[in-house]
Amino acid sequence: MIVFYDIPSKVPGKAWSPNTWKARFVLNFKGVPYKTEWIEFPDIEPRCKALEIPPTSTKADGAPFYTLPAIHDPTTGAYVSESLSIAEYLEKTYPDTPAVFPCNTLSLQAPFHLPFRAYLKVYFQFGVPAAHGVLNAPSAEYFRRTREASFGKTLEELLPQGDRAKEEWAKVQEGMGKVSQWYEKNGGKGPFLLGETASWADLFVASYLVYMRITWGEERQEWKEVMSWHGGQWRRLLEALEKYTTVH
Amino acid sequence: MIVFYDIPSKVPGKAWSPNTWKARFVLNFKGVPYKTEWIEFPDIEPRCKALEIPPTSTKADGAPFYTLPAIHDPTTGAYVSESLSIAEYLEKTYPDTPAVFPCNTLSLQAPFHLPFRAYLKVYFQFGVPAAHGVLNAPSAEYFRRTREASFGKTLEELLPQGDRAKEEWAKVQEGMGKVSQWYEKNGGKGPFLLGETASWADLFVASYLVYMRITWGEERQEWKEVMSWHGGQWRRLLEALEKYTTVH
């Protein structure tokens, strides 16, 4: 059974990270059996090194940078890190499961994260403080320290307040509006980019929706707004993928 | 027969603009009969207004901005501008022709221009002066004036020289390298993003290759380098699409 390495939190089900959700969605979508091993932020690097999980990029000082998600597949012996690489690995290794790159669309889907992240960058000033709020103590301290260094301000300074919060939230809606315009071109055949068929890019978008919902909770006003935006596009997408949000 | 509105130049065949090539490639790929009407840059706005061709965006002062490509289809009476909109129109109106959005991939292909242009932005300091060099006098004057205002420098200042030219050209190669990494994920089944099947995004990329070749000429050292880059990826792509580079 595949081992899936994820970062825990205080929420029921523990899973919260949009990046690990991308790979978890793929495992659930394909129905490949797996179990989760939870690793707090400060333990990711030593644990990955010990397991010989490959780093996903390099730090500013040139040292290898280790991130989750990662998987270990005892059947092949493979250790794979980074969500798209995991999706590619599972697609190749388990060809009889539902495809996340149907019609050989991997090459078309590979750059999807770039425009999506460009439009949704404005969300992170809300999402990073919200994520900090659900982490366990060892991860919360690590997350605050590294993110504050990265943004050059405290998490409290990062989170917009008052009128600026309204303005910045309107930009999130505008960014999601750009993404919804891509969805509107699907011929009205379903809630997915390819119409009736879910694929990697939908799971990618849904990972950010799940991240919002988990870190804010369903009663949060902003979450209710997201579910009403763009003719209910995001509500319909999440409803269609809800069955793949289980945590094993 | 469809009328295709394009911007002429001094090169054989006249067509040079990457934006109009995108739509011309689609017409050629689909085999939809058309004839070209050539419009010099200063005539685009008055001509589009007279024909009631819709503007494609707004200028800084809020006035409508008219650009080519555009088409007129006498069969339906439609006037359509902007290359992706033209591709969508032709795909819907002529469903029995080869699809440029096979497997209902329009929604997935719609954002392709964003990461491609982000990686290839560095090319325009070479490409804009090269384009200026092939335009007829009325367009050349207009093009120089508007592009110099946009870049805030003369075309001569825009074009990198000496060591900086080498550094900036290396960045173009690096950008195309990122794009080639998407192509490498196609399973090795052909020169296209979808493997064996050409689609909109391939025609999009090829439009910039044709633009380079036409404005520089095939004997230019940089063009020969492009054809050798990334294991011959761009040479193979262009060879596979060469039959769609005719000008009617």
XYZ file of C-alpha atoms in Angstrom:
496
model
C 0.000 0.000 0.000
C 1.308 3.457 -0.966
C 2.526 5.681 1.873
C 1.442 9.285 1.478
C 3.440 11.903 3.399
C 1.365 14.906 4.463
C 1.498 17.770 6.975
C -1.016 17.479 9.853
C -3.195 20.173 11.428
C -5.735 20.545 14.226
C -8.768 20.243 11.890
C -10.763 16.988 11.682
C -9.081 14.812 9.044
C -5.827 16.789 9.590
C -5.163 17.424 5.850
C -5.155 21.161 4.950
C -2.242 21.987 2.581
C -3.296 22.871 -0.991
C -0.107 21.316 -2.349
C -0.568 17.972 -0.623
C -4.286 18.020 -1.445
C -3.390 18.010 -5.157
C -1.661 14.623 -4.790
C -4.232 13.288 -2.312
C -7.018 14.169 -4.770
C -5.187 12.187 -7.462
C -4.838 9.131 -5.176
C -8.536 9.334 -4.216
C -9.629 9.971 -7.812
C -7.694 6.937 -9.038
C -8.794 4.820 -6.095
C -5.219 3.725 -5.445
C -5.009 2.418 -1.844
C -2.775 4.457 0.457
C -2.229 5.379 4.062
C -1.072 8.757 5.350
C 2.024 9.374 7.404
C 1.882 12.776 9.073
C 5.044 14.866 9.281
C 5.173 18.234 11.069
C 6.941 21.058 9.163
C 10.239 20.997 11.131
C 10.531 17.255 10.510
C 10.067 17.342 6.719
C 13.721 17.888 5.805
C 15.290 15.306 8.173
C 12.569 12.781 7.371
C 12.892 13.194 3.593
C 16.678 12.950 3.826
C 16.426 9.778 5.901
C 13.947 8.240 3.438
C 15.920 9.525 0.399
C 12.869 11.348 -0.925
C 14.200 13.736 -3.616
C 14.198 17.499 -2.874
C 11.811 19.576 -5.039
C 13.954 22.696 -5.481
C 16.929 24.529 -4.003
C 17.031 27.145 -1.270
C 18.517 30.626 -1.785
C 21.836 29.328 -0.391
C 21.898 26.461 -2.912
C 21.003 23.729 -0.385
C 18.341 21.174 -1.416
C 14.777 22.127 -0.407
C 12.465 19.344 0.728
C 8.687 19.734 0.549
C 5.545 17.630 0.793
C 3.582 15.964 -0.744
C 5.685 12.865 -1.296
C 4.803 9.200 -1.690
C 6.517 5.876 -1.272
C 5.253 3.029 -3.397
C 6.469 -0.288 -1.890
C 5.357 -2.137 -5.051
C 7.985 -0.405 -7.198
C 10.245 0.925 -4.455
C 9.779 4.474 -5.779
C 9.913 7.643 -3.664
C 8.300 10.547 -5.519
C 7.881 14.163 -4.375
C 5.992 17.205 -5.825
C 2.326 16.956 -6.714
C 2.530 16.950 -10.539
C 5.364 14.391 -10.480
C 3.247 12.198 -8.192
C 0.305 12.515 -10.589
C 2.553 11.564 -13.534
C 3.989 8.620 -11.603
C 0.551 7.272 -10.642
C -0.796 7.767 -14.168
C 2.066 5.713 -15.627
C 2.281 3.081 -12.901
C -1.472 2.454 -12.558
C -2.769 2.799 -16.135
C -6.015 0.933 -15.376
C -7.222 3.630 -12.949
C -9.213 6.729 -14.015
C -6.924 9.063 -15.983
C -6.051 12.502 -14.633
C -4.520 13.393 -18.012
C -7.161 12.050 -20.404
C -6.559 12.397 -24.169
C -2.793 12.633 -23.495
C -3.278 16.160 -22.063
C -0.364 16.084 -19.608
C 1.682 18.528 -21.728
C -1.270 20.928 -21.939
C -1.979 20.610 -18.220
C 1.648 20.940 -17.058
C 1.712 24.789 -17.291
C -1.771 25.221 -15.728
C -0.400 26.169 -12.295
C 1.393 29.222 -13.690
C -1.598 31.360 -14.776
C -3.731 30.001 -11.897
C -1.164 31.001 -9.293
C -0.604 34.373 -10.981
C -4.328 35.166 -10.620
C -4.646 33.703 -7.124
C -1.425 35.139 -5.648
C -3.574 37.817 -4.010
C -5.308 35.110 -1.946
C -2.215 34.169 0.018
C -2.362 37.238 2.275
C -5.623 35.707 3.559
C -4.728 32.051 3.223
C -1.319 32.015 4.917
C -2.561 33.508 8.241
C -5.607 31.190 8.058
C -3.343 28.155 7.582
C -1.192 29.225 10.537
C -4.327 29.218 12.679
C -4.959 25.496 12.189
C -1.421 24.124 12.534
C -0.111 22.165 15.509
C 2.413 24.010 17.693
C 5.676 22.693 16.124
C 4.460 23.408 12.565
C 2.862 26.749 13.548
C 6.151 28.097 14.909
C 8.085 26.902 11.833
C 5.420 28.183 9.406
C 5.268 31.631 11.052
C 9.065 32.003 11.083
C 9.634 30.925 7.460
C 6.611 32.765 5.990
C 7.350 35.991 7.863
C 10.916 35.864 6.497
C 9.560 35.207 3.004
C 6.914 37.999 3.045
C 9.096 40.423 5.035
C 6.273 41.127 7.508
C 4.450 39.463 10.386
C 1.416 37.297 9.635
C -0.676 39.943 11.440
C 0.702 42.621 9.082
C 0.170 40.332 6.074
C -3.578 39.914 6.715
C -5.453 42.929 5.238
C -7.728 44.828 7.614
C -10.790 47.078 7.237
C -11.344 48.701 3.849
C -8.141 47.205 2.478
C -9.448 43.731 3.353
C -12.530 44.435 1.209
C -10.401 45.727 -1.675
C -8.009 42.787 -1.569
C -10.862 40.279 -1.251
C -12.462 41.842 -4.326
C -9.180 41.089 -6.152
C -9.452 37.426 -5.135
C -12.942 37.373 -6.636
C -11.592 39.043 -9.793
C -8.783 36.451 -10.044
C -11.226 33.562 -9.666
C -13.360 35.328 -12.273
C -10.508 34.994 -14.783
C -10.294 31.275 -14.020
C -14.074 30.926 -14.339
C -13.817 32.402 -17.847
C -11.681 29.408 -18.840
C -14.310 27.080 -17.374
C -17.068 28.883 -19.280
C -15.450 27.755 -22.538
C -16.058 24.057 -21.791
C -19.245 23.952 -23.874
C -21.547 23.784 -20.833
C -21.158 20.001 -20.711
C -20.238 19.727 -17.010
C -18.438 21.347 -14.088
C -14.924 20.472 -15.312
C -12.473 22.129 -17.693
C -12.880 19.226 -20.113
C -16.656 19.314 -19.549
C -17.906 15.987 -18.208
C -14.464 14.604 -17.381
C -12.482 15.724 -14.339
C -8.732 16.072 -14.818
C -5.565 17.305 -13.113
C -6.334 21.026 -13.486
C -9.752 20.605 -11.812
C -8.177 18.719 -8.913
C -5.609 21.524 -8.742
C -8.297 24.225 -8.473
C -10.328 22.129 -6.017
C -7.269 21.770 -3.782
C -7.313 25.532 -3.217
C -11.074 25.477 -2.570
C -10.635 22.711 0.002
C -7.751 24.666 1.569
C -10.008 27.731 1.932
C -12.850 25.707 3.415
C -10.680 23.764 5.866
C -8.637 26.682 7.171
C -11.638 29.057 7.452
C -14.471 26.671 8.241
C -17.753 26.497 6.341
C -19.441 29.205 8.434
C -16.962 31.901 7.485
C -18.613 34.688 5.447
C -15.861 34.747 2.797
C -16.224 31.007 2.201
C -19.963 31.395 1.659
C -19.200 34.151 -0.832
C -16.775 31.921 -2.774
C -19.505 29.287 -3.046
C -21.839 31.899 -4.586
C -19.298 33.451 -6.984
C -19.396 33.094 -10.774
C -22.804 31.512 -11.032
C -21.954 28.825 -8.482
C -19.032 27.517 -10.594
C -16.871 26.714 -7.539
C -19.745 25.189 -5.587
C -20.544 22.868 -8.507
C -16.893 21.927 -9.007
C -16.437 21.054 -5.345
C -19.734 19.139 -5.172
C -18.648 17.051 -8.151
C -15.297 16.261 -6.498
C -16.534 15.953 -2.906
C -16.295 12.165 -3.048
C -12.544 12.463 -3.526
C -11.982 14.535 -0.372
C -11.660 11.564 1.993
C -8.506 11.180 4.060
C -7.025 7.689 4.372
C -15.359 32.892 -48.848
C -14.022 34.183 -45.506
C -12.164 37.494 -45.610
C -9.071 37.485 -43.410
C -7.706 40.884 -42.357
C -3.939 40.930 -41.878
C -1.064 43.437 -41.701
C 1.259 43.390 -44.769
C 5.056 43.591 -44.883
C 7.853 43.661 -47.458
C 8.636 39.916 -47.141
C 7.422 37.415 -49.785
C 3.914 36.352 -48.795
C 3.582 39.575 -46.736
C 2.288 37.863 -43.536
C 4.629 38.326 -40.554
C 2.615 39.155 -37.355
C 2.604 36.377 -34.720
C -0.918 37.350 -33.667
C -2.401 37.169 -37.142
C -0.420 33.985 -37.862
C -2.305 32.259 -35.025
C -5.623 32.785 -36.829
C -4.147 32.126 -40.287
C -2.721 28.822 -39.037
C -6.209 27.857 -37.814
C -7.783 28.701 -41.190
C -5.078 26.720 -43.026
C -5.261 23.809 -40.566
C -9.015 23.584 -40.988
C -8.824 24.066 -44.731
C -11.526 26.736 -44.619
C -11.279 28.801 -47.827
C -10.347 32.459 -47.294
C -8.731 35.409 -48.970
C -6.542 38.001 -47.279
C -7.222 41.719 -47.220
C -4.116 43.641 -46.213
C -4.448 46.626 -43.896
C -1.470 48.805 -42.921
C -1.194 49.662 -39.187
C -2.523 53.259 -39.371
C -5.599 52.019 -41.263
C -6.614 49.288 -38.772
C -8.750 51.478 -36.521
C -10.691 53.382 -39.209
C -11.157 50.215 -41.271
C -12.401 48.146 -38.295
C -14.775 50.941 -37.268
C -16.154 51.177 -40.795
C -16.653 47.398 -40.980
C -18.000 47.246 -37.403
C -15.339 44.731 -36.400
C -15.368 44.644 -32.573
C -12.428 46.181 -30.660
C -10.291 43.680 -28.722
C -9.507 45.806 -25.648
C -9.446 49.410 -24.445
C -6.641 51.958 -24.613
C -5.240 53.671 -21.505
C -7.657 56.574 -22.111
C -10.638 54.201 -22.203
C -11.162 54.399 -25.978
C -11.764 51.130 -27.859
C -8.576 49.487 -29.197
C -8.761 47.758 -32.569
C -6.281 45.041 -33.521
C -5.822 42.353 -36.158
C -6.376 39.498 -36.869
C -10.052 39.769 -37.742
C -12.280 37.859 -40.116
C -15.545 38.404 -41.938
C -17.593 35.345 -42.750
C -20.145 36.231 -45.458
C -21.928 32.893 -44.886
C -23.044 33.898 -41.379
C -22.470 37.650 -41.570
C -20.125 37.473 -38.581
C -17.183 39.799 -37.956
C -14.801 38.297 -35.406
C -11.553 39.736 -34.014
C -8.768 38.343 -31.758
C -7.055 35.069 -32.604
C -8.537 32.773 -29.934
C -12.052 34.121 -30.593
C -11.538 33.433 -34.310
C -10.384 29.868 -33.522
C -13.466 29.347 -31.315
C -15.740 30.770 -34.001
C -14.308 28.556 -36.742
C -14.406 25.454 -34.508
C -18.123 26.014 -33.793
C -19.153 27.158 -37.263
C -17.225 24.527 -39.229
C -17.481 21.403 -37.039
C -16.596 19.049 -39.913
C -13.086 20.478 -40.271
C -10.045 19.249 -38.250
C -10.464 20.297 -34.615
C -8.033 22.757 -33.040
C -9.525 21.949 -29.617
C -9.751 18.129 -29.776
C -11.220 16.283 -26.752
C -13.052 19.472 -25.735
C -9.736 21.029 -24.646
C -10.676 24.671 -25.311
C -10.901 25.476 -21.573
C -7.495 23.895 -20.958
C -5.966 25.689 -23.957
C -7.480 29.112 -23.237
C -4.844 30.096 -20.603
C -1.887 28.725 -22.622
C -0.827 32.168 -23.878
C -0.199 33.418 -20.318
C 2.720 31.182 -19.291
C 4.055 31.102 -22.876
C 4.167 34.882 -23.100
C 5.638 35.153 -19.588
C 8.574 32.952 -20.664
C 8.961 34.552 -24.093
C 8.591 38.210 -23.056
C 12.367 38.463 -23.206
C 12.219 37.773 -26.951
C 10.388 40.978 -27.802
C 13.486 43.178 -27.424
C 14.807 41.223 -30.444
C 11.516 40.615 -32.224
C 10.073 44.128 -32.213
C 13.074 45.761 -33.939
C 13.177 42.819 -36.383
C 9.478 43.284 -37.207
C 10.015 47.000 -37.767
C 12.653 46.129 -40.351
C 10.203 44.308 -42.636
C 7.212 46.679 -42.500
C 6.092 48.958 -45.305
C 6.682 52.683 -44.725
C 3.214 53.654 -43.318
C 3.186 50.725 -40.885
C 6.885 51.123 -39.978
C 6.352 54.742 -38.890
C 3.245 53.832 -36.845
C 4.888 50.743 -35.330
C 8.047 52.636 -34.293
C 6.039 55.486 -32.728
C 3.623 53.271 -30.741
C 6.211 50.673 -29.629
C 8.763 53.323 -28.599
C 6.032 54.981 -26.475
C 5.130 51.610 -24.995
C 8.717 50.528 -24.184
C 9.866 54.040 -23.221
C 12.954 53.786 -25.440
C 13.890 53.846 -29.127
C 13.894 50.572 -31.076
C 17.682 50.971 -31.355
C 17.926 51.211 -27.546
C 15.547 48.277 -27.150
C 17.721 45.883 -29.177
C 20.463 44.456 -26.899
C 24.060 44.872 -28.114
C 27.371 43.097 -27.494
C 27.635 40.979 -24.352
C 24.146 41.968 -23.225
C 22.766 40.603 -26.517
C 24.352 37.242 -25.695
C 22.964 37.281 -22.159
C 19.462 38.233 -23.267
C 19.503 35.700 -26.090
C 20.484 33.017 -23.555
C 17.322 34.001 -21.636
C 15.229 33.426 -24.770
C 16.746 29.949 -25.022
C 16.003 29.382 -21.324
C 12.376 30.487 -21.801
C 11.915 28.173 -24.768
C 13.525 25.480 -22.636
C 10.676 25.830 -20.127
C 8.164 25.412 -22.951
C 10.078 22.411 -24.306
C 9.721 20.773 -20.868
C 5.943 20.815 -21.346
C 6.384 19.207 -24.776
C 8.649 16.525 -23.303
C 5.707 15.310 -21.218
C 3.694 14.283 -24.312
C 4.781 10.663 -24.099
C 7.110 10.894 -27.108
C 4.235 10.185 -29.469
C 4.788 13.115 -31.835
C 5.937 16.721 -32.161
C 2.763 18.226 -30.621
C 1.615 18.931 -27.065
C -1.078 16.270 -27.431
C 1.438 13.952 -29.082
C 0.298 12.967 -32.575
C -2.467 15.579 -32.801
C -1.762 19.264 -33.451
C -3.946 21.737 -31.573
C -4.343 25.437 -30.824
C -1.358 25.692 -28.453
C 0.993 24.188 -31.080
C -0.255 26.641 -33.702
C 0.266 29.388 -31.115
C 3.900 28.390 -30.529
C 4.497 27.908 -34.263
C 3.214 31.428 -34.935
C 6.122 32.825 -32.932
C 8.564 30.530 -34.734
C 7.254 31.704 -38.104
C 7.481 35.312 -36.898
C 11.154 34.789 -35.983
C 11.953 33.123 -39.291
C 10.140 35.687 -41.430
C 11.461 38.820 -39.747
C 15.058 37.534 -39.472
C 15.333 35.328 -42.547
C 16.505 31.723 -42.548
C 20.187 32.610 -42.840
C 20.305 34.522 -39.582
C 22.565 32.846 -36.992
C 19.984 33.143 -34.181
C 17.324 31.435 -36.293
C 19.670 28.532 -37.014
C 20.285 28.273 -33.268
C 16.546 28.134 -32.507
C 16.199 25.272 -34.973
C 18.910 23.351 -33.089
C 17.642 24.076 -29.562
C 16.105 21.490 -27.239
C 16.906 18.419 -29.262
C 15.390 19.909 -32.426
C 11.929 20.280 -30.797
C 11.167 23.556 -32.611
C 12.503 22.315 -35.955
C 10.291 19.206 -35.736
C 7.237 21.243 -34.678
C 7.651 23.651 -37.572
C 8.321 20.864 -40.105
C 5.105 19.145 -39.016
C 3.117 22.384 -39.452
C 4.935 23.684 -42.564
C 2.026 22.689 -44.831
C -0.185 25.181 -42.957
C 2.098 28.172 -43.565
C 0.614 29.062 -46.951
C -0.812 32.549 -47.506
C -4.088 32.821 -49.427
